[in-house]
Short mmCIF file of C-alpha atoms and ligand atoms in Angstrom, two decimals:
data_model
loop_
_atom_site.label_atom_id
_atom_site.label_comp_id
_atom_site.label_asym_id
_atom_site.label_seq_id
_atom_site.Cartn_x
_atom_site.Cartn_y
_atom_site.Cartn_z
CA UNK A 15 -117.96 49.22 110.60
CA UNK A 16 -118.82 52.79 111.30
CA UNK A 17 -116.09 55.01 110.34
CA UNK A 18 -115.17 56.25 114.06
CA UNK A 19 -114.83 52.72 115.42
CA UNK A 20 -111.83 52.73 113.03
CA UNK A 21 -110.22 55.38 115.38
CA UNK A 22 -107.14 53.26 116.54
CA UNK A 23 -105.97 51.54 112.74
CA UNK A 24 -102.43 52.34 111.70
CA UNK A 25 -102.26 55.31 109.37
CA UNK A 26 -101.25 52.64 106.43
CA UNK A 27 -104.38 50.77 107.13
CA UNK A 28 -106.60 53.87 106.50
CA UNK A 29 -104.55 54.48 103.45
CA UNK A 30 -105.28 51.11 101.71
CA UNK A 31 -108.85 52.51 102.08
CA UNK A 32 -108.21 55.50 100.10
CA UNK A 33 -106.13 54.47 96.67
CA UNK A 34 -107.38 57.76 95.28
CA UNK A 35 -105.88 59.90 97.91
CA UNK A 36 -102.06 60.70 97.94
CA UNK A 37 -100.33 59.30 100.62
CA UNK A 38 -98.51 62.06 101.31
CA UNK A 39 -101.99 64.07 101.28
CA UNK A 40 -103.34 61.56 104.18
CA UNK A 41 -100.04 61.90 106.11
CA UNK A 42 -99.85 65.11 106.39
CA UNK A 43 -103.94 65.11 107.80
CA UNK A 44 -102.80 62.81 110.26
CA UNK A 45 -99.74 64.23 111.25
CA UNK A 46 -102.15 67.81 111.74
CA UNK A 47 -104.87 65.24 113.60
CA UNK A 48 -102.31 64.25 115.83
CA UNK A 49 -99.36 66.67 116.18
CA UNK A 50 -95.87 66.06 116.46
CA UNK A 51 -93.41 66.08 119.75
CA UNK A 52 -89.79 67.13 118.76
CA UNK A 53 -86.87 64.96 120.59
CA UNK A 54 -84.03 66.03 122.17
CA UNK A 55 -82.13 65.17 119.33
CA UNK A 56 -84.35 67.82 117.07
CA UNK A 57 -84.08 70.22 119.52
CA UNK A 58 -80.64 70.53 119.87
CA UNK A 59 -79.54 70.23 115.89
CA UNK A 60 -82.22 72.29 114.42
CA UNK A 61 -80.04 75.04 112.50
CA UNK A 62 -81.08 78.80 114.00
CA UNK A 63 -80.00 80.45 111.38
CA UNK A 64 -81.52 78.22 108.48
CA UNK A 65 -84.79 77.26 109.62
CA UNK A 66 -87.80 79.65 110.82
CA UNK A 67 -88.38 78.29 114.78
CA UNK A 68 -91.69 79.53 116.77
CA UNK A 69 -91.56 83.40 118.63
CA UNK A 70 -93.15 85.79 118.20
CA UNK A 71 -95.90 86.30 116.12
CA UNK A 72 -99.26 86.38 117.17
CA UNK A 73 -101.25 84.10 114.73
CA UNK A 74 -99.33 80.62 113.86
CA UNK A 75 -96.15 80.81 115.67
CA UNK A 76 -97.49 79.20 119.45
CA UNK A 77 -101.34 79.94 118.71
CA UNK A 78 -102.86 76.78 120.51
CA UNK A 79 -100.01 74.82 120.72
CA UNK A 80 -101.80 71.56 122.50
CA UNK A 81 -97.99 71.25 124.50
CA UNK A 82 -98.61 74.55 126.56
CA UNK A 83 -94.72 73.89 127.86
CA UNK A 84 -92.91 73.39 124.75
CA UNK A 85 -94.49 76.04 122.27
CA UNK A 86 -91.52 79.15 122.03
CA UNK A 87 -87.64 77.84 119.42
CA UNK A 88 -89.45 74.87 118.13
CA UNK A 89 -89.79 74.37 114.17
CA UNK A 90 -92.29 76.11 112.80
CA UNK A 91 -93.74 73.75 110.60
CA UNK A 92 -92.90 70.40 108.45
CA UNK A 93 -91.79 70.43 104.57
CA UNK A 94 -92.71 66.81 103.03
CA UNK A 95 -91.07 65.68 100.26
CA UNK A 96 -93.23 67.06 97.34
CA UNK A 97 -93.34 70.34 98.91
CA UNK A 98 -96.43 70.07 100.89
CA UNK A 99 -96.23 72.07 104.06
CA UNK A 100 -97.26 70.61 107.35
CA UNK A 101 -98.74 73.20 110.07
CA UNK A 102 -99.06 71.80 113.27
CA UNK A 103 -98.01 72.37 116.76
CA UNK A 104 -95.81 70.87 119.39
CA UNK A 105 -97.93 67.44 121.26
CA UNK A 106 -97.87 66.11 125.06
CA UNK A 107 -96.19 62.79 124.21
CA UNK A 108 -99.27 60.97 126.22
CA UNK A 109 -101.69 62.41 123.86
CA UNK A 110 -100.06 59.85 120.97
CA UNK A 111 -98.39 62.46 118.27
CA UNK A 112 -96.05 61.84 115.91
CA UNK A 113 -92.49 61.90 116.86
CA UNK A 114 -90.16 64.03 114.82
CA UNK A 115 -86.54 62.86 115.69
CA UNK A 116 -82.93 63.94 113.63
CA UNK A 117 -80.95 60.61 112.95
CA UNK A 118 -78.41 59.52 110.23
CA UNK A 119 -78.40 63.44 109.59
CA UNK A 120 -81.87 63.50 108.45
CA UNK A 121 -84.80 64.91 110.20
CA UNK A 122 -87.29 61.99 110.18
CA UNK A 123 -90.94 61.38 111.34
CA UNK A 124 -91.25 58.30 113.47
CA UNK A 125 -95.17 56.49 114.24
CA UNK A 126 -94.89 53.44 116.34
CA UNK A 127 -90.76 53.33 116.69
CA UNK A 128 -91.08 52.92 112.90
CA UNK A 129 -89.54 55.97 110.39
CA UNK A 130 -92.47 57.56 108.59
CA UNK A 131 -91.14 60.00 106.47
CA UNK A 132 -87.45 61.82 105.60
CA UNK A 133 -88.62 65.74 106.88
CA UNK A 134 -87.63 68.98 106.65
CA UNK A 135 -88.70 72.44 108.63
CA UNK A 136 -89.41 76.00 106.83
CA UNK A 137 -86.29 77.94 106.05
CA UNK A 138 -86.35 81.43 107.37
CA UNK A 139 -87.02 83.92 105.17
CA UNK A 140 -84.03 87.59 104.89
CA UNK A 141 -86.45 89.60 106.43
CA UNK A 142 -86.69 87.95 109.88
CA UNK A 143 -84.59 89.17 112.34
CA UNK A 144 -84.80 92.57 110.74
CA UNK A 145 -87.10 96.15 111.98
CA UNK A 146 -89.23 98.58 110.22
CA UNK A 147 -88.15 102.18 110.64
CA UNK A 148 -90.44 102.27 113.96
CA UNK A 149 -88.77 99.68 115.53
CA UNK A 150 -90.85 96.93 115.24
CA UNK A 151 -89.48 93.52 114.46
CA UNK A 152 -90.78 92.74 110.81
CA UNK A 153 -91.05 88.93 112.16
CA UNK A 154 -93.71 90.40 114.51
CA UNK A 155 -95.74 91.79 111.39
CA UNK A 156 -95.41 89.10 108.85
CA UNK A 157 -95.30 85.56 109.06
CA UNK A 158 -93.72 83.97 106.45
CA UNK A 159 -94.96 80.26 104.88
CA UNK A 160 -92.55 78.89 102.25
CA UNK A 161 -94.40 81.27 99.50
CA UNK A 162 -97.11 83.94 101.31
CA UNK A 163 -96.47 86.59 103.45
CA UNK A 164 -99.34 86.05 106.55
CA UNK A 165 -99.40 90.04 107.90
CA UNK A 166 -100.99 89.17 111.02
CA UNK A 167 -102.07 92.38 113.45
CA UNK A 168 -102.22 91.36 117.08
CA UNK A 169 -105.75 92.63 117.71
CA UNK A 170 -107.75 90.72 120.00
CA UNK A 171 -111.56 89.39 118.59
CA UNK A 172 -114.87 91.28 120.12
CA UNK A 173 -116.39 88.25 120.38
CA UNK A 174 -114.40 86.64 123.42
CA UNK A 175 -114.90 90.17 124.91
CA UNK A 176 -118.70 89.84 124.70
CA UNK A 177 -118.13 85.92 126.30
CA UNK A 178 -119.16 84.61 122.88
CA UNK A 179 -115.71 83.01 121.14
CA UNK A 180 -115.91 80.37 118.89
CA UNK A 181 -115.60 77.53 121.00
CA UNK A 182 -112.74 75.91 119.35
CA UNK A 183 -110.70 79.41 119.19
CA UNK A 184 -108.17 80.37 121.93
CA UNK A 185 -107.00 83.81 120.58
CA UNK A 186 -107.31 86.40 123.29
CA UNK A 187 -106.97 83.70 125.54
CA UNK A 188 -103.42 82.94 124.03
CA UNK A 189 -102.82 86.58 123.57
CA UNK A 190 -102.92 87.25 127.18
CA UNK A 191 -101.09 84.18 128.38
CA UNK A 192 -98.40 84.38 126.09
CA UNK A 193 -98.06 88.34 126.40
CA UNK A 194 -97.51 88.57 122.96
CA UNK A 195 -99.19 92.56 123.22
CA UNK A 196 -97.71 94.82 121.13
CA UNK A 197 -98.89 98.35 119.55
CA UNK A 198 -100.93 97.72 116.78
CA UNK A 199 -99.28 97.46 113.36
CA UNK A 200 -99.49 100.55 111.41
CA UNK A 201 -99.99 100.78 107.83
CA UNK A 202 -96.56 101.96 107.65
CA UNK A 203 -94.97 98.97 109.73
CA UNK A 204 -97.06 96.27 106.69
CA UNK A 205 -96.00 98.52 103.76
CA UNK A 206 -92.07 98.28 104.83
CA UNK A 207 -92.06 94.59 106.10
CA UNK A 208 -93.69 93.92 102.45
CA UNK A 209 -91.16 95.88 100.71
CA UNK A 210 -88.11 94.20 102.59
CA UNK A 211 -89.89 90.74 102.17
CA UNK A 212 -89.88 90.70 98.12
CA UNK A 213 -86.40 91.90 97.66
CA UNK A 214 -85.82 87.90 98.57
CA UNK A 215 -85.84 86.79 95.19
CA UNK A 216 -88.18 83.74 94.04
CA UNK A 217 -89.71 83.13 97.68
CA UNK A 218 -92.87 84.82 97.91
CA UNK A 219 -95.88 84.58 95.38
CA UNK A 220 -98.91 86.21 97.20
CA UNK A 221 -99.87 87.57 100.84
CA UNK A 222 -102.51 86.83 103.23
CA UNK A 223 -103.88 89.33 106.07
CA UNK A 224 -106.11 88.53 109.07
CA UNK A 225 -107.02 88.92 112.52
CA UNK A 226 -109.51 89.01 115.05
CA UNK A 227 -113.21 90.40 114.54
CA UNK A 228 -113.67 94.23 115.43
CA UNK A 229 -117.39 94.59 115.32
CA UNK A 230 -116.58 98.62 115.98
CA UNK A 231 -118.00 101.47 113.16
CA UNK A 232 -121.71 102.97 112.18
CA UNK A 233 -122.32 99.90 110.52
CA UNK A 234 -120.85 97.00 112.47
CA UNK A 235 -117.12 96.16 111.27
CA UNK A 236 -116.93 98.70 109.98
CA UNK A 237 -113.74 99.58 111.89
CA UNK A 238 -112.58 96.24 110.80
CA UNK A 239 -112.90 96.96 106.98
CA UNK A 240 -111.34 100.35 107.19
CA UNK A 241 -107.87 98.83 108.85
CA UNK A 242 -107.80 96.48 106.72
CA UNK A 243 -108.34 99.22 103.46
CA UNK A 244 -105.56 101.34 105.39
CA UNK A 245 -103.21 98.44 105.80
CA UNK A 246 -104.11 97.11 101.99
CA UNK A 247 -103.56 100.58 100.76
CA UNK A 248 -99.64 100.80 102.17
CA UNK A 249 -98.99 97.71 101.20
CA UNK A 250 -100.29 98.21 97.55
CA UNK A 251 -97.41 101.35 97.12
CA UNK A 252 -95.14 98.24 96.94
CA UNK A 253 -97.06 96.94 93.62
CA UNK A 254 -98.63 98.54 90.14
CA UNK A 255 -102.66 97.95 90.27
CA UNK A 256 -103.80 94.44 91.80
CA UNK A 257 -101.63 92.19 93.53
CA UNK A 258 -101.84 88.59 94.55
CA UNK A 259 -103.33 88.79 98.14
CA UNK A 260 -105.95 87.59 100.03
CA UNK A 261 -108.08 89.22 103.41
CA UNK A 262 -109.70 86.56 105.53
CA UNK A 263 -111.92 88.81 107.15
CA UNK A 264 -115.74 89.22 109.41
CA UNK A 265 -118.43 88.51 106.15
CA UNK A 266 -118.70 92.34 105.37
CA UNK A 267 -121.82 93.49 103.61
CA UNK A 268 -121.82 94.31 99.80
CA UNK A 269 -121.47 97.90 100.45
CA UNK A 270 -118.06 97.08 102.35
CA UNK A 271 -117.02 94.43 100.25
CA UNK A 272 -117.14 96.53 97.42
CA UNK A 273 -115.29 99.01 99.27
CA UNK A 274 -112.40 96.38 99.81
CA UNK A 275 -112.52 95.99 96.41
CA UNK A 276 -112.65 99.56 94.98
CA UNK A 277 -110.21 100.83 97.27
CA UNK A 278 -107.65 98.58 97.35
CA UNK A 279 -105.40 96.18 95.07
CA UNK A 280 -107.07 93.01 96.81
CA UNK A 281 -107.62 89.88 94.96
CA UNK A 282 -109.45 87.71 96.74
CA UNK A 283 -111.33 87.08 99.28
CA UNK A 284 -112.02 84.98 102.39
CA UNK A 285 -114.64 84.63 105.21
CA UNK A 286 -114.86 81.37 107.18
CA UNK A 287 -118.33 79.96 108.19
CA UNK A 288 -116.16 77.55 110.26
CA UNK A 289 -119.39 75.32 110.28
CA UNK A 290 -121.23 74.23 107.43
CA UNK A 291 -124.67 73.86 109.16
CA UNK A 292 -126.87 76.48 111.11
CA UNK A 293 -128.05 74.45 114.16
CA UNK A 294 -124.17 74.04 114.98
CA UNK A 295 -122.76 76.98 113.75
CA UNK A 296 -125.22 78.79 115.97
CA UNK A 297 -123.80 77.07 118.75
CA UNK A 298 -120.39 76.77 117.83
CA UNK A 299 -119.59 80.36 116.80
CA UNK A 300 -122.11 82.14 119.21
CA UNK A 301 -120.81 85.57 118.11
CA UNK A 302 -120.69 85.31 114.65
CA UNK A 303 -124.03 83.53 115.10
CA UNK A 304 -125.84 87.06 116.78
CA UNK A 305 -123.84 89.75 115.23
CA UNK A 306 -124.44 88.57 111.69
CA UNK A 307 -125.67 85.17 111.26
CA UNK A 308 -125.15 81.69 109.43
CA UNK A 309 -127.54 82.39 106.48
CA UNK A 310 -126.54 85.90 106.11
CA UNK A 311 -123.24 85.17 106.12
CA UNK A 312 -123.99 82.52 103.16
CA UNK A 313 -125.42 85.29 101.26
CA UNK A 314 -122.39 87.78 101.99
CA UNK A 315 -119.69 85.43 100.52
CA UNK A 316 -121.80 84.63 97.67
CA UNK A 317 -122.33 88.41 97.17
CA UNK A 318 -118.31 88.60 97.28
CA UNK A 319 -118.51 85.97 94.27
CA UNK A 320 -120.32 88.94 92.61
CA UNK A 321 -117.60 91.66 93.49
CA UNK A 322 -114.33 89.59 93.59
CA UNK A 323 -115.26 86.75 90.87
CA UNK A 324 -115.38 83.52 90.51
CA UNK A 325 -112.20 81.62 91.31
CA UNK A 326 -111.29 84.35 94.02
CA UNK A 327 -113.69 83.67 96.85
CA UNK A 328 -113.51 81.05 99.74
CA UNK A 329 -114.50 80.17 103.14
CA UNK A 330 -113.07 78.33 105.96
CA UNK A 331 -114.19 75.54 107.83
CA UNK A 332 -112.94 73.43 110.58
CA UNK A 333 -113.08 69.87 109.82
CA UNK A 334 -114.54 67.44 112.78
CA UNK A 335 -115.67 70.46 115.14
CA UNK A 336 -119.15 70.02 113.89
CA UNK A 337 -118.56 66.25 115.98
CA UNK A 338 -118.01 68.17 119.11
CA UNK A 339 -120.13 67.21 122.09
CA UNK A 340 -122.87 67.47 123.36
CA UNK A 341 -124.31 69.12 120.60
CA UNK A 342 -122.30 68.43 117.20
CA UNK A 343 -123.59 65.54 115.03
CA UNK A 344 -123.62 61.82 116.97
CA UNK A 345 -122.17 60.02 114.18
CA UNK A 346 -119.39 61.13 111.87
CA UNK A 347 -121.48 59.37 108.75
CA UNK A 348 -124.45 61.93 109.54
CA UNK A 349 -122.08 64.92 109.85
CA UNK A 350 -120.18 64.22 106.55
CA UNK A 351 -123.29 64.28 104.78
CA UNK A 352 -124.71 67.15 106.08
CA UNK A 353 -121.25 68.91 106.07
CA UNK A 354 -120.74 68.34 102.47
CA UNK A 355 -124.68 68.77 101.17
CA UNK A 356 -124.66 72.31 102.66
CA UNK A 357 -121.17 72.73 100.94
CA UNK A 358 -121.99 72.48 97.94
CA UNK A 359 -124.84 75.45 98.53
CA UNK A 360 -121.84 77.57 98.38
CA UNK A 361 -119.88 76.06 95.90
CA UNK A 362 -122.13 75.66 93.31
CA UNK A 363 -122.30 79.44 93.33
CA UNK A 364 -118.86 80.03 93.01
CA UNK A 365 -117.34 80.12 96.71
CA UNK A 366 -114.27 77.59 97.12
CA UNK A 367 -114.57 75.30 100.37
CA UNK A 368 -111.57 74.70 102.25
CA UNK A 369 -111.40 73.42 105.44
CA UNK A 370 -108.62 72.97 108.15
CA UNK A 371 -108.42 70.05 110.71
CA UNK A 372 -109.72 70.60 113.93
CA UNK A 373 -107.09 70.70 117.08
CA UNK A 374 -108.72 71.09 120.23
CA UNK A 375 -106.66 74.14 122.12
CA UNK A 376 -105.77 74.05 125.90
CA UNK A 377 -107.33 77.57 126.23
CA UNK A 378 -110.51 77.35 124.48
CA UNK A 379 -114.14 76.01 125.75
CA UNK A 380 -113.41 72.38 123.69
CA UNK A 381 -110.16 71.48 125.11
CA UNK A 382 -111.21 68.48 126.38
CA UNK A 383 -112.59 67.29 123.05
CA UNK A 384 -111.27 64.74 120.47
CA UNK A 385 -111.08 65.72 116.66
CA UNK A 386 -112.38 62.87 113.91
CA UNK A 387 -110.86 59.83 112.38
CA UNK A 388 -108.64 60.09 110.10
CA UNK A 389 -111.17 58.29 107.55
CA UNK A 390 -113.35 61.07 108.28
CA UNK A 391 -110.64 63.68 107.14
CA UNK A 392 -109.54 61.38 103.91
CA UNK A 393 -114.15 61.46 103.08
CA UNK A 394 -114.11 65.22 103.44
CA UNK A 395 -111.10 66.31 101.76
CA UNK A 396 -112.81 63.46 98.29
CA UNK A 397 -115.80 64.78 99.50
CA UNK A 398 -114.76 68.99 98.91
CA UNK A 399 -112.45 68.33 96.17
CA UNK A 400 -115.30 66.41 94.39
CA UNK A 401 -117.68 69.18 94.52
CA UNK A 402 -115.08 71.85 93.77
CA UNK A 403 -114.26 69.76 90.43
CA UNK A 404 -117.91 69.18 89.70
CA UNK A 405 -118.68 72.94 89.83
CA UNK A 406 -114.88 73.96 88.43
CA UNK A 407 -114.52 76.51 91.30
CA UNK A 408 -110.61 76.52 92.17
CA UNK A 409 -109.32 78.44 95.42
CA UNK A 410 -105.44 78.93 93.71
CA UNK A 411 -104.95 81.76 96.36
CA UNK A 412 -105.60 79.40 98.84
CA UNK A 413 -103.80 75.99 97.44
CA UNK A 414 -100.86 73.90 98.60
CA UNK A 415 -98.23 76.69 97.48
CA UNK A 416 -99.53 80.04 98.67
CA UNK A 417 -101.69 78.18 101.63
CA UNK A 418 -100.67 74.72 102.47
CA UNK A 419 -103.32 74.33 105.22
CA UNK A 420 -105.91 72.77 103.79
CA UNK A 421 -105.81 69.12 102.74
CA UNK A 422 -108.25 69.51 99.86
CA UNK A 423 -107.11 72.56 98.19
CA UNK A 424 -103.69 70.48 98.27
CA UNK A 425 -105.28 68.37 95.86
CA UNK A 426 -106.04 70.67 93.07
CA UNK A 427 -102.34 69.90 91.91
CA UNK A 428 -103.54 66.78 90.55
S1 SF4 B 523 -114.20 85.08 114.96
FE1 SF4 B 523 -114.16 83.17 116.13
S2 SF4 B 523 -112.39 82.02 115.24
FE2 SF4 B 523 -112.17 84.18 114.62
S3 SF4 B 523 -110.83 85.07 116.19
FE3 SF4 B 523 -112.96 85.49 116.82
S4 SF4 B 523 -113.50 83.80 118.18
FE4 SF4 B 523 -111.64 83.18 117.06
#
């Protein structure tokens, strides 16, 4: 049977399939496959003051939440019970999510009237709630995951500007709907947030920073590169010499990479192809496609190998858009092998592969779309954590602690 006719078998069925893969590694791909609708009964005994609920930050908090009316005081995200953090968003109840309900004093994920899973939410971190000496809520700034600090500009990307967005992304699209404008962060605003943030002792182990493309400057981005060097330099006044952190910026060029890494305390680096093959990727990601290109961008994050090291570069993909129709693959056996063949191009020369699952967003061009089976998420998670074993390239910046968003870079625990 080919692996998408297996679309409508019970999770626990897929999982007998997989005795190699954690179950709760597969859950929590399924749960981020389908989403999750909160009851009532969530809603109104979810703790305020203990757990960190959805507002306003620009990024993760409502960023393509697939339930457009139920996106603002919801949980931010799911804690399993061996720490693995689930990110995904609130779910139409007609589109078949995962029901997250509170009984017997337990928070508790229910699939087919059946409990799943014994849950818990993200606890808010001492810095939320609190504002920098402009005024600015920190919460607006940083986002906080159970250990990384995500500093997270609202800046809108050039490319929807231009009319060529990634056609799974919904940024300025959300921005504008949601109103969630504000001035842009100043260096100032991320060095004070930081400095707040760490006084809560044994929370947070590294910080991530990213935002939208700025293809501004005499060389192009370079207007991106230089906030991020400003920002990266404020923040650093917090620390002595390096720090853990990690940019997930526009592939810069090896003069601005080695910029990034000259003039700041950054420790690794990130730049997501998003699609690991150049027919698709040139259609999927128009803008990154013109401005700098899929084999050029190959060759940047490979040159960031030589800058940053081995161990502290990665890219991004997301998993099952490369299925997306008309264009993407026809069968999800021919995309998994191209998808992990042109992988390991970039892993055997040092760049860690991670890749997030696909949700098709309300407000971008594939709303209408479905993402994969789960058995194609269980082959590609094998499938990258294989290659990243065979070549010994490690992403710990990006793994189940500091990230959490990645089902195969959970695995590296093992
Ligand atoms: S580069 Fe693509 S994925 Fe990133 S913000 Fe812009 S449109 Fe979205």
């Amino acid at each position: 049977m080919s692996i998408e006719n297996r679309r409508d078998e019970s999770f626990e069925e897929t999982l007998a399939r997989y005795p190699e893969l954690p179950r709760l590694n597969l859950l929590k791909t399924d749960v981020q496959r389908r989403g999750v609708c909160y009851t009532e009964n969530v809603l109104k005994n979810v703790d305020k003051d203990k757990y960190q609920l959805t507002g306003s930050n620009v990024f993760f908090s409502t960023l393509g939440a697939r339930d457009q009316k139920n996106k603002f005081g919801i949980p931010e995200a799911l804690v399993l019970r061996d720490g693995s953090i689930v990110i995904t968003d609130a779910t139409p109840i007609e589109q078949n999510p995962y029901i997250v309900d509170y009984r017997d004093g337990a928070y508790v994920l229910i699939d087919k009237d059946k409990v799943v899973e014994e849950i818990d939410f993200w606890e808010k971190p001492d810095f939320y709630g609190k504002t920098t000496s402009s005024g600015t809520p920190m919460d607006s700034i940083i986002f906080a995951r159970p250990q990384r600090l995500n500093i997270t500009p609202t800046s809108k990307c050039c490319f929807f500007t231009e009319g060529l967005p990634c056609r799974y992304c919904d940024l300025n699209p959300h921005i504008n709907i949601d109103g969630v404008t504000k001035q842009k962060m100043t260096p100032q605003d991320a060095y004070e947030t930081v400095r707040e943030a760490i006084k809560q002792k044994g929370r947070f182990t590294t910080l991530c920073m990213t935002m939208g493309s700025d293809i501004g400057g005499k060389t192009p981005f370079d207007d991106e590169l230089q906030y991020y060097i400003d920002v990266l330099k404020a923040i650093g006044k917090n620390f002595n010499g390096r720090f853990p952190s990690q940019v997930i910026t526009t592939a810069l060029n090896y003069d601005q990479l080695s910029r990034l890494h000259e003039e700041t305390g950054l420790m690794s680096y990130t730049s997501d192809i998003e699609v690991l093959n150049e027919e698709k990727f040139n259609w999927i990601c128009p803008g990154k496609a013109k401005h700098v290109g899929y084999r050029e961008w190959k060759k940047r994050l490979i040159d960031a190998v030589d800058i940053f090291g081995k161990g502290y570069v990665g890219t991004g993909t997301v998993g099952g858009v490369e299925l997306a129709k008309p264009n993407g693959f026809p069968t999800e056996e021919e995309a998994l092998k191209n998808i992990l063949e042109e992988a390991e191009t970039l892993i055997s020369k040092g760049v860690a592969v991670v890749y997030i699952v696909w949700v098709p967003r309300p407000n971008s061009v594939f709303r209408d779309q479905k993402n994969a089976s789960l058995d194609y998420y269980a082959q590609l998670t094998l499938g990258l954590d294989k290659l990243s074993r065979k070549y010994g390239v490690t992403a710990e910046f990006d793994d189940y602690r500091r990230c959490g968003n990645h089902p195969n870079s959970d695995l590296q625990r093992i």
